[in-house]
Short mmCIF file of C-alpha atoms in Angstrom, two decimals:
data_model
loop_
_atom_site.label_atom_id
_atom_site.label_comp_id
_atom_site.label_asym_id
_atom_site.label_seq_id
_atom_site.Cartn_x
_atom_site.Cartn_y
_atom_site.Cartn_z
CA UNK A 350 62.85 29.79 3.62
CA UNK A 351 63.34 33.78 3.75
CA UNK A 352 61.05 35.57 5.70
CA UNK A 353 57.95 37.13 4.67
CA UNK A 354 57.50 40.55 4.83
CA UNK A 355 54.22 42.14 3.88
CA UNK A 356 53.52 45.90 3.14
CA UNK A 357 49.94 46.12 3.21
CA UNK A 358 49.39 49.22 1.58
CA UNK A 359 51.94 48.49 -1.11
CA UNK A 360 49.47 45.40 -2.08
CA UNK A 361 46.49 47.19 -1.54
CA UNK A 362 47.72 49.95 -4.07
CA UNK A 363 48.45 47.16 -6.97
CA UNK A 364 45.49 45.03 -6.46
CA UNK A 365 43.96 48.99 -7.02
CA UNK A 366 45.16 49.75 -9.88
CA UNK A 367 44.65 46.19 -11.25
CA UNK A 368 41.30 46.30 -10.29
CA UNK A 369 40.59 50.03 -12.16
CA UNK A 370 42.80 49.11 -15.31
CA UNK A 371 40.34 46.16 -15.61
CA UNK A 372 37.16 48.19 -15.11
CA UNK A 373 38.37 50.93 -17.91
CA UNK A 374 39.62 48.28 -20.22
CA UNK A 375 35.92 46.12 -19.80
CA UNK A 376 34.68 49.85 -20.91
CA UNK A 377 37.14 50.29 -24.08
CA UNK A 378 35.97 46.94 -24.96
CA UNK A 379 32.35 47.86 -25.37
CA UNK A 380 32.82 51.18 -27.29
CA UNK A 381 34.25 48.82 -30.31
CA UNK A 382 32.03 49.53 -32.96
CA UNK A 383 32.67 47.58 -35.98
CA UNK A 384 31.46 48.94 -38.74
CA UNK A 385 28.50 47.62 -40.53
CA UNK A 386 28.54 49.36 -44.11
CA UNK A 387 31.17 47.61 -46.51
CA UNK A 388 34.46 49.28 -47.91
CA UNK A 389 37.12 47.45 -49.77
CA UNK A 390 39.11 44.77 -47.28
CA UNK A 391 36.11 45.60 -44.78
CA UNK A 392 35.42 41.88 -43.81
CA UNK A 393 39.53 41.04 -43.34
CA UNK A 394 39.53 44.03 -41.03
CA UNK A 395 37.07 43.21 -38.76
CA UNK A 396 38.11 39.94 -38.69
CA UNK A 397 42.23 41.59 -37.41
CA UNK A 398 40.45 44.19 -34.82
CA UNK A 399 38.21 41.08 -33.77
CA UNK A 400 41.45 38.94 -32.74
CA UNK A 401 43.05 41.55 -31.10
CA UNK A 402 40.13 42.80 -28.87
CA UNK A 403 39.77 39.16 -27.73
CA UNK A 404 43.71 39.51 -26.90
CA UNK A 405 42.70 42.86 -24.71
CA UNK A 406 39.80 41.01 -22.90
CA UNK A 407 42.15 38.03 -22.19
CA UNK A 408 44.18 40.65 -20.91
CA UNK A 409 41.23 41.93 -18.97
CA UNK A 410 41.07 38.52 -17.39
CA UNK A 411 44.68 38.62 -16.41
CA UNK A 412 44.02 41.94 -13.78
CA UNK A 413 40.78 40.43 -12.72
CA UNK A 414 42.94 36.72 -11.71
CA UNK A 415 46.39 38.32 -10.82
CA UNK A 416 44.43 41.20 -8.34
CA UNK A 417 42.84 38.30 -6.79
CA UNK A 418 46.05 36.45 -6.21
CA UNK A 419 47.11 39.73 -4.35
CA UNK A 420 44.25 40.35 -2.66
CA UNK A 421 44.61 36.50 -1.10
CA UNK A 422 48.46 37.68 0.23
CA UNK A 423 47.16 40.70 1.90
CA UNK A 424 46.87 39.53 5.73
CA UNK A 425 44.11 41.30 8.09
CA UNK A 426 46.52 42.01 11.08
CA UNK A 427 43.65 42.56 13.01
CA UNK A 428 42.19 39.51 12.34
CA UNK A 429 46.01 38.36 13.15
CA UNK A 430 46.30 40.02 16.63
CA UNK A 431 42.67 38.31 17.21
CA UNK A 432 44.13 35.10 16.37
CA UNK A 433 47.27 35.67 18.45
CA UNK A 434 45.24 36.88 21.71
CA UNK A 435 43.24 33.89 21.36
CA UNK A 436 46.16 31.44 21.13
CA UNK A 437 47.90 33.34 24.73
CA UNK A 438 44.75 33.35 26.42
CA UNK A 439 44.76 29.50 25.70
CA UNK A 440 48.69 29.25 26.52
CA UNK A 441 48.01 31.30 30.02
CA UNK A 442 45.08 28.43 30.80
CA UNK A 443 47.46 25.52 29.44
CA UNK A 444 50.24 26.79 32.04
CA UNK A 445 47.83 26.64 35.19
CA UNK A 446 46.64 23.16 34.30
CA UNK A 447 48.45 20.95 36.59
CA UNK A 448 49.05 17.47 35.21
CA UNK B 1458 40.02 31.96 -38.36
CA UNK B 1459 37.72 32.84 -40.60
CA UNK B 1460 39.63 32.90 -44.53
CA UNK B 1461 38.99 35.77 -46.35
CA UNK B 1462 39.70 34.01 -50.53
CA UNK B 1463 39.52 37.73 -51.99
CA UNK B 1464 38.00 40.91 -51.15
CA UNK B 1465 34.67 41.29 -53.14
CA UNK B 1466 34.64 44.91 -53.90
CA UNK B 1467 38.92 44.48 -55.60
CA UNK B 1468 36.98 41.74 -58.04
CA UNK B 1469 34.46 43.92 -58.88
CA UNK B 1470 36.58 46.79 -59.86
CA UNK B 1471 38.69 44.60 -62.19
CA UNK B 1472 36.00 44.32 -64.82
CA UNK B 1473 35.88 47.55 -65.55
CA UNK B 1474 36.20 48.03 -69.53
CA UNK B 1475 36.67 50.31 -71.72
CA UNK B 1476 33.21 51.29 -73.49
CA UNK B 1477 31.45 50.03 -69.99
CA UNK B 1478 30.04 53.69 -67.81
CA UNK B 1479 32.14 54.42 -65.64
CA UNK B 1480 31.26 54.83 -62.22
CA UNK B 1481 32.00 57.89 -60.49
CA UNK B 1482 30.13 57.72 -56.84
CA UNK B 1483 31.78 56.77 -53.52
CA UNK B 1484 29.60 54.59 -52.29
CA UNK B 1485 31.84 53.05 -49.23
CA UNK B 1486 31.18 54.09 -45.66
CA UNK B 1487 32.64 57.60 -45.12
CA UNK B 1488 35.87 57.65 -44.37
CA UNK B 1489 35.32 59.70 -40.98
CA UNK B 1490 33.97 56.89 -39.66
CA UNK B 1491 36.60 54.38 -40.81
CA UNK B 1492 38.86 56.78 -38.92
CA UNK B 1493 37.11 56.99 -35.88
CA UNK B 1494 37.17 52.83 -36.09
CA UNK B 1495 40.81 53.46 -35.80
CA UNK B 1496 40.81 55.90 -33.15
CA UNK B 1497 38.79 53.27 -31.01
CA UNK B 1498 41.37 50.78 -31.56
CA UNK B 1499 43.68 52.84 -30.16
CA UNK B 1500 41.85 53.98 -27.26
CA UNK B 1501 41.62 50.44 -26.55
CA UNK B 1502 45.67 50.29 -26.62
CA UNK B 1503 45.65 53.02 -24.20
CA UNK B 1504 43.67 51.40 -21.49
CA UNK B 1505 45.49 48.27 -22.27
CA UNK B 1506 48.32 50.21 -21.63
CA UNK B 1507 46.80 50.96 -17.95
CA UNK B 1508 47.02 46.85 -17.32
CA UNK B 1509 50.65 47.16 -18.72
CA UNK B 1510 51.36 49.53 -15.71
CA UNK B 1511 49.55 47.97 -13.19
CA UNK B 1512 51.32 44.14 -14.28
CA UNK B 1513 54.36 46.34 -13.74
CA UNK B 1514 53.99 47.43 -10.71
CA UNK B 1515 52.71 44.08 -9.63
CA UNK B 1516 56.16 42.75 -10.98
CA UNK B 1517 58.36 44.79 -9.09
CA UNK B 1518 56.85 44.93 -5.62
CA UNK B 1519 60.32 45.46 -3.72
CA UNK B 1520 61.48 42.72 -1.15
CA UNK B 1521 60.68 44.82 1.52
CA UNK B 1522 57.08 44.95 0.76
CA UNK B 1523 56.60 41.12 0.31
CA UNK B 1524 58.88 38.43 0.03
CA UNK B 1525 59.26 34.40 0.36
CA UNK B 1526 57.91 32.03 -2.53
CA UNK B 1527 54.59 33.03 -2.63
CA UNK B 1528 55.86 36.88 -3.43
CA UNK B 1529 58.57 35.57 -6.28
CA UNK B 1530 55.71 33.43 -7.75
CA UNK B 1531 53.32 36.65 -8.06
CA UNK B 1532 56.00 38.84 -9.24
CA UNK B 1533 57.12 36.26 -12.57
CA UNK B 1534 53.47 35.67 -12.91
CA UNK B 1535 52.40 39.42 -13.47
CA UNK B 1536 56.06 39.73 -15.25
CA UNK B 1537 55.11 37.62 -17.37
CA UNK B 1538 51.28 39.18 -17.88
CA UNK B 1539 53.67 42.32 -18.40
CA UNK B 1540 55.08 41.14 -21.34
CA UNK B 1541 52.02 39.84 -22.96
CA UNK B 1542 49.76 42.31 -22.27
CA UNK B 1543 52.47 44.64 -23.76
CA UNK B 1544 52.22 43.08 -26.77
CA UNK B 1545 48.61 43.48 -27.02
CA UNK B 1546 49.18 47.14 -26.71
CA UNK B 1547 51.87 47.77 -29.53
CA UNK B 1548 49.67 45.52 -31.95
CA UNK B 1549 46.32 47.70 -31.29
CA UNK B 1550 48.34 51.16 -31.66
CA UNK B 1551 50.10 49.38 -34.95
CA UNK B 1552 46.45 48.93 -36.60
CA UNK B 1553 44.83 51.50 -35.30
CA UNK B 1554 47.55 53.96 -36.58
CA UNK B 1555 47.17 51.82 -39.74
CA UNK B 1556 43.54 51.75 -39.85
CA UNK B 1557 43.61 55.74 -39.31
CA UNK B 1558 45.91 55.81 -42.73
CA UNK B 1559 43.35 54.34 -44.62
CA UNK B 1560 40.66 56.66 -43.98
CA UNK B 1561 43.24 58.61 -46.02
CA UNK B 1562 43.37 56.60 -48.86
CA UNK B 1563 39.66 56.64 -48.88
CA UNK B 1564 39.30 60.20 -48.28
CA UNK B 1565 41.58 60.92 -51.54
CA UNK B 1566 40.00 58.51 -53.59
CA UNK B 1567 36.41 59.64 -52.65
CA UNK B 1568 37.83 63.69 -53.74
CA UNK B 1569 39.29 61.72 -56.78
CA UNK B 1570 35.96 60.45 -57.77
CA UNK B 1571 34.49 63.94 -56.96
CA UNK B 1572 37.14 65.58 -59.46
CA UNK B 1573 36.33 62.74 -61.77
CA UNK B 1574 32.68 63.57 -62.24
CA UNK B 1575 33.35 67.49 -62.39
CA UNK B 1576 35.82 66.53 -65.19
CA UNK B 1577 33.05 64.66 -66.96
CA UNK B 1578 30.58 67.22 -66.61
CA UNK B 1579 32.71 69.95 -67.98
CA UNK B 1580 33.57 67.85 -70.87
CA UNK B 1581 29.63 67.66 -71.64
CA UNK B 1582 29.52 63.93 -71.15
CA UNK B 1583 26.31 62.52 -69.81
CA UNK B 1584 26.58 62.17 -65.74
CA UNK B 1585 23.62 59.79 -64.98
CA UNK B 1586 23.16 57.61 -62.19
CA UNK B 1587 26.25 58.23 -60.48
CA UNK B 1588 28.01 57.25 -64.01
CA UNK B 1589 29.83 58.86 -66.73
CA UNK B 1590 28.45 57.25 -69.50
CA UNK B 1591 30.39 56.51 -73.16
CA UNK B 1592 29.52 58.67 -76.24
CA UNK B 1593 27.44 56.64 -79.11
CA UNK B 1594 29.40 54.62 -80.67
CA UNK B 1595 28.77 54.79 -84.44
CA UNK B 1596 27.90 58.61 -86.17
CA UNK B 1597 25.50 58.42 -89.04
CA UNK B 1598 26.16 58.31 -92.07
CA UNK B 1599 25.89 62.08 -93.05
CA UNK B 1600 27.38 63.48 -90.31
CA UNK B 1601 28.85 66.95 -90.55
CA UNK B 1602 32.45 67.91 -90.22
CA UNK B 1603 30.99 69.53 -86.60
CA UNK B 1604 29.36 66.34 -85.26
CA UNK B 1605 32.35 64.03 -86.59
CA UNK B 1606 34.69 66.69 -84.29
CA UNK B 1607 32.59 67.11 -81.11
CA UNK B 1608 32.06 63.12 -81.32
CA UNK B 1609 36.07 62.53 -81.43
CA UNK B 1610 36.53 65.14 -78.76
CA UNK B 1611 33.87 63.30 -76.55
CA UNK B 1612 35.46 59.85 -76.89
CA UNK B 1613 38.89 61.67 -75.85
CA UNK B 1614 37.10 63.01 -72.70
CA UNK B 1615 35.61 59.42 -72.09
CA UNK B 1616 38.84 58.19 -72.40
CA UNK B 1617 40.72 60.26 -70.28
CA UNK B 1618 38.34 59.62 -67.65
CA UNK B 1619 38.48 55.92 -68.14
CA UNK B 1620 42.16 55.93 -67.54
CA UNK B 1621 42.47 58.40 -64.45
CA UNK B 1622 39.11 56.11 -63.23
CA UNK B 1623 41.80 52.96 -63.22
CA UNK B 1624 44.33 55.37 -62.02
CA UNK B 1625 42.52 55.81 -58.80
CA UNK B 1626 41.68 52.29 -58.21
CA UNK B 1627 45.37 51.68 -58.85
CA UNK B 1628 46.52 54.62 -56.29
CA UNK B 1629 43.96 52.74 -53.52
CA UNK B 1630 45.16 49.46 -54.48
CA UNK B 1631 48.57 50.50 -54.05
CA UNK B 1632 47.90 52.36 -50.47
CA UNK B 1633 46.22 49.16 -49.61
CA UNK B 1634 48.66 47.13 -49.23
CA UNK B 1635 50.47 48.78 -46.10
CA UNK B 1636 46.88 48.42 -44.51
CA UNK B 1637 46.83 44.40 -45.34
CA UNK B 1638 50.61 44.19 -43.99
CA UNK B 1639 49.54 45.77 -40.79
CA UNK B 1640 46.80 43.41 -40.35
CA UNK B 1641 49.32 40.65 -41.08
CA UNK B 1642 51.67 42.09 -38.64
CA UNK B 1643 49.71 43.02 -35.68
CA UNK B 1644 46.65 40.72 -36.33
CA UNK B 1645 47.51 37.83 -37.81
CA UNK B 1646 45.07 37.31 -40.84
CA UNK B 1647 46.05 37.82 -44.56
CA UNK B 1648 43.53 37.19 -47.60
CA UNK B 1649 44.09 33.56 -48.45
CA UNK B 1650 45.88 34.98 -51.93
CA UNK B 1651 48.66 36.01 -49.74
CA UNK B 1652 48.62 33.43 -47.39
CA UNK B 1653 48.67 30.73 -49.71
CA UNK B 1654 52.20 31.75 -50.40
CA UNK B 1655 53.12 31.26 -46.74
CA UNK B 1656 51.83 27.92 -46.43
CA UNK B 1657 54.47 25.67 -48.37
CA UNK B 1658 57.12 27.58 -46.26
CA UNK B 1659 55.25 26.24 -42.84
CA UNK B 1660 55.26 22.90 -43.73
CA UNK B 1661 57.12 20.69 -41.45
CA UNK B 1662 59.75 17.71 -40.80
CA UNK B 1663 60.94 17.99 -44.52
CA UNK B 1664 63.28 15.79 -45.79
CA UNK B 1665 66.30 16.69 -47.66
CA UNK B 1666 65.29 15.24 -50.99
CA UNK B 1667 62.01 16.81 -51.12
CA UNK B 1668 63.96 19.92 -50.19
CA UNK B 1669 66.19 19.85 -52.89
CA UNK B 1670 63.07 18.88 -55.43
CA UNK B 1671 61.18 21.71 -54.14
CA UNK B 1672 63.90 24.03 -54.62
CA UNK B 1673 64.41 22.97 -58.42
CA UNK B 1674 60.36 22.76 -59.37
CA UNK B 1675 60.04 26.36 -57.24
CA UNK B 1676 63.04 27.94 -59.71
CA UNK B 1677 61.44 26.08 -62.91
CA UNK B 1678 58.38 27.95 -62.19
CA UNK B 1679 60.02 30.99 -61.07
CA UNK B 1680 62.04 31.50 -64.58
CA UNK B 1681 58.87 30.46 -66.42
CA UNK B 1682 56.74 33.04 -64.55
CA UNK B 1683 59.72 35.54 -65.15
CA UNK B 1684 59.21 34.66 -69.02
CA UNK B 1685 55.47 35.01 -68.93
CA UNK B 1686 55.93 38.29 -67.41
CA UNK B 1687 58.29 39.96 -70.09
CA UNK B 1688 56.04 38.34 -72.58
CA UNK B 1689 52.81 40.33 -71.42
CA UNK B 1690 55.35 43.62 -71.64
CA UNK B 1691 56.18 43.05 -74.86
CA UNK B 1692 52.63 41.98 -75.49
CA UNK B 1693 51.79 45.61 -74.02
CA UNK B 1694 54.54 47.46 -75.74
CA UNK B 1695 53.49 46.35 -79.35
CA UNK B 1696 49.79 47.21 -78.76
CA UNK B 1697 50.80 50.81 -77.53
CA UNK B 1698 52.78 51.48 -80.42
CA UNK B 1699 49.47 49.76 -82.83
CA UNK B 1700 47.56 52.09 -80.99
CA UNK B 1701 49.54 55.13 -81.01
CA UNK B 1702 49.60 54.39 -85.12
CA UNK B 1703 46.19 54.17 -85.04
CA UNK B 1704 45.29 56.89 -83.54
CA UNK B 1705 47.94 59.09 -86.12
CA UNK B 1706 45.82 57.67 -88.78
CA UNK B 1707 42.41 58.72 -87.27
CA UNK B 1708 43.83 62.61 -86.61
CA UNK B 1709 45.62 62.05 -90.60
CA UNK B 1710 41.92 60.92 -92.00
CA UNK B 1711 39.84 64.09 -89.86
CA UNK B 1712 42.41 66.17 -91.15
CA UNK B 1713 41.99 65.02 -94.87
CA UNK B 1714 38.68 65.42 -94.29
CA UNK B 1715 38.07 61.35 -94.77
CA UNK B 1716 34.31 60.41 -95.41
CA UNK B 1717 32.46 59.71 -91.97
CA UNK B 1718 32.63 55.81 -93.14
CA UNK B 1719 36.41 55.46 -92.93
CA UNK B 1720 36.43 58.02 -89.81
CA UNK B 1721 34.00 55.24 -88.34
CA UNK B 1722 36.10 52.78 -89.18
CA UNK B 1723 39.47 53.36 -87.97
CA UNK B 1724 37.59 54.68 -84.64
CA UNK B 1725 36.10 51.42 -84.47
CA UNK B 1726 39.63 50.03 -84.81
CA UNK B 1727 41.52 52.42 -81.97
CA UNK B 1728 38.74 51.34 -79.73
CA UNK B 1729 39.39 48.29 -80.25
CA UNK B 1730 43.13 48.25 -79.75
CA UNK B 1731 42.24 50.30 -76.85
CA UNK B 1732 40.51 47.57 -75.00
CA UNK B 1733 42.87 44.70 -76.23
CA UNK B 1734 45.24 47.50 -74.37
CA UNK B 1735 43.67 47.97 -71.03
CA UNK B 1736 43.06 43.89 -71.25
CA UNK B 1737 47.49 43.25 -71.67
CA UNK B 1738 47.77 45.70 -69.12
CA UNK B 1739 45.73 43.86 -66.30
CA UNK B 1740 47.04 40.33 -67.92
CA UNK B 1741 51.11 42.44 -67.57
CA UNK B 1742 50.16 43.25 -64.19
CA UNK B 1743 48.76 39.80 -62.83
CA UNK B 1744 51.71 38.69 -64.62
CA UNK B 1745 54.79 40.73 -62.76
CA UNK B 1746 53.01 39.76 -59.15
CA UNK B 1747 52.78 36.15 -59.95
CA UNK B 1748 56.33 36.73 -61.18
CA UNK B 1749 57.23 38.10 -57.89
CA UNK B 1750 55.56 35.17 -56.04
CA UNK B 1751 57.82 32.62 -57.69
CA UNK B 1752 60.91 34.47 -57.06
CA UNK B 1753 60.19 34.71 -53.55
CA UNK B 1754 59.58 31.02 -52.95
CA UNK B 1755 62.49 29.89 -55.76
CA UNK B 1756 64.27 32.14 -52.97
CA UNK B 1757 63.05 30.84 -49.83
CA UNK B 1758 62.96 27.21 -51.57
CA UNK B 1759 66.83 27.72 -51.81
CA UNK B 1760 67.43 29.39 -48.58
CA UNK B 1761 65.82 26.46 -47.18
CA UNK B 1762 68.05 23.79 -48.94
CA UNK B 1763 70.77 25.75 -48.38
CA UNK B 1764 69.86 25.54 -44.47
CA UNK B 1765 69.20 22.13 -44.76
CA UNK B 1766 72.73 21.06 -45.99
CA UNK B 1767 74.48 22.91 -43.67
CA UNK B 1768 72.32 21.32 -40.97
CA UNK B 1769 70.58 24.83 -39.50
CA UNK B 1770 67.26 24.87 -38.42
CA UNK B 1771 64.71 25.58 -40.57
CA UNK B 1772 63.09 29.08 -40.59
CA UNK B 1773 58.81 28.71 -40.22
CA UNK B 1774 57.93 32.05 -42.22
CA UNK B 1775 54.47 31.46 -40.95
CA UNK B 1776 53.61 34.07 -38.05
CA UNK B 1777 53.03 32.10 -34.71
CA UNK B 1778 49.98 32.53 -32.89
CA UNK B 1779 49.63 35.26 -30.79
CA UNK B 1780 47.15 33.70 -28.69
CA UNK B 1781 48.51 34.60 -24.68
CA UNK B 1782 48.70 31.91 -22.59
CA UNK B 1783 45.73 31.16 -20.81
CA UNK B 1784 46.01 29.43 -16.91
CA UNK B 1785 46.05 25.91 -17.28
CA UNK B 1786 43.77 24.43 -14.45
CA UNK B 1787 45.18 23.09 -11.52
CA UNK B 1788 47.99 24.95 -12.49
CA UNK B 1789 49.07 25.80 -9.23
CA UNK B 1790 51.25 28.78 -10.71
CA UNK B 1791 47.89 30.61 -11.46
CA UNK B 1792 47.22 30.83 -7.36
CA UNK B 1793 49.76 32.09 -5.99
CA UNK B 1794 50.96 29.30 -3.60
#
């Protein structure tokens, strides 16, 4: 296996800008307005904006999911060196343990 | 998805006749606001086209910056969202653009019907109700000379406004159509006239036999459809040419000074030819498009047995669905690892 190597900030920055594309699409989506009042091919139209706004909050969806999935690969090193403290302090008490 | 059979309004305006008022109001929604429809559509492309950057990025996190199985897994899953979401964007700017186009059409045909009524009015024929309404159609018995004139001259005026009244709904009709290819295109739905043609084309697992007895019903249909359709042209030639006569007699007889009976008369008669007219032309019209129709599926029909026998895949005309892919669950693809 290759070795991972993680650049926080560069993760940080795209679960950003996933996260803000979402919140200004969410917004888009509720200033559709179909219209009420009829005009010739009226109902088919509505009907083709209708599919494709449900395409653009599946879409919506997909930032929401995918900036999760990033935000789960972005390690707390501090949490880390906590971690790694923890596991020498225990190594240093292992070593003066006589069997 | 909800089928749409025919638009309501596009039946309505085909029994317009000749002799009926003639309606000269637009009574749609404005088309501002159609346009503004469209411009919201497209504002929706744009901040789908936000998501399309930010998949992007996603997708091309360097190896530097994170790699190992987990990383290549995120970067072909938003590669993938990429693509889709893409998509998404090109079909919303496609009908939105589109949508925008038709305000057009609806703008000029609502300054048509504008010019319409002016027309009407300045032609003294009664405006009322948003209608321009025919002149009587009989003249008394002992009519002047004056009244027989100013009644011809009216039922010119009426019928100059019925014809540029179909002329408009023709011209909309007409700009129509690259609105319902657009929603074909980029949405997916077509009125069920349309997509009824599609259908046979979609079927599936066809055998050879019933692709070569398909082919030879859809170019029996497609010749007699082709025969039907020069018919109704000949059909409207002759009665242009009866009318045309007709109305040489009427001008011969008010020139001779004919008594108001036989004036009557042969008016009654150019009406009449008038409407049996405006009747072959719809019947011409419906005619050529069905013609159309046939050809195109004699066409495909052949394409397809041509295909067939040299053992190529068949072609599905039918769009697919658009639909993007949704995460399966316990697809472990969707979590990253």
């Amino acid at each position: 296996m290759r070795p991972i190597a993680i650049n926080q900030r560069a993760l940080r920055a795209a679960k950003e800008e996933l996260d803000s594309a979402r919140e200004d699409l969410r917004s888009a989506l509720g200033d559709i307005d179909h219209p009420a009042d009829d005009f010739p091919w009226r109902d088919l139209l509505v009907e083709g904006v209708g599919s494709l706004v449900a395409d653009a909050e599946q879409v919506a969806k997909s930032c929401h999911s995918l900036a999760g999935a990033v935000d789960d690969s972005i390690i707390d090193f501090d949490e880390l060196d906590r971690m790694v403290g923890e596991a020498a302090t225990l190594a240093a008490g292992l070593d003066r343990v006589t069997p | 998805m909800t089928r749409v059979v025919v638009d309501r309004i596009e039946t309505q305006q085909d029994e317009l006749r000749f002799g009926d008022p003639i309606g000269c109001h637009y009574h749609w929604l404005e088309p501002g606001e159609v346009d503004s429809y469209g411009d919201s559509v497209r504002r929706l492309a744009a901040k789908v086209e936000l998501a399309v950057d930010a998949f992007e990025r996603t997708s091309t996190l360097s190896e530097d910056a994170f790699a190992g199985e987990a990383a290549d897994m995120l970067r072909d899953r938003a590669g993938r969202r990429h693509q889709e979401s893409a998509a998404v964007r090109d079909h919303l700017r496609g009908l939105g653009r589109a949508i925008n186009a038709y305000s057009d059409v609806l703008r000029r045909h609502r300054e048509g019907l504008e010019q319409l009524r002016g027309f009407a009015v300045g032609t003294g024929l009664e405006v009322r109700d948003h209608r321009i309404w025919p002149p009587v159609e009989t003249l008394p018995g002992d009519a002047t000379q004056k009244q027989a004139d100013a009644w011809e001259s009216d039922w010119k005026a009426y019928q100059a406004c019925f014809e540029a009244r179909i002329e408009l709904r023709d011209a909309r009709r007409a700009a129509t159509r690259d609105l319902v290819e657009a929603l074909a295109e980029h949405a997916g739905v077509h009125p069920d006239r349309e997509r009824a043609t599609l259908v046979p084309a979609g079927a599936q697992q066809v055998r050879f036999g019933e692709l070569r007895r398909e082919a030879a019903e859809e170019a029996l249909e497609a010749v007699q459809a082709g025969d039907a359709a020069d018919a109704a042209r000949g059909t409207v030639d002759a009665l242009r040419r009866r009318e045309q006569t007709a109305l040489g007699r009427l001008e011969d007889l008010v020139l001779a000074e004919a008594p108001p009976e036989e004036l009557q008369a042969q008016a009654a008669t150019v009406q009449s030819l008038h409407r049996e007219l405006t009747e072959a032309r719809v019947e011409m019209r419906d005619a050529e498009v069905v013609a159309q129709r046939e050809q195109a599926q004699a066409d495909r029909a052949a394409r397809e047995l041509q295909d067939a026998g040299a053992g190529r895949p068949h072609l599905v005309v039918e769009h697919a669905e658009r639909q993007p892919a949704t995460p399966r669950p316990g697809d472990l693809g969707d979590r990253l690892g």
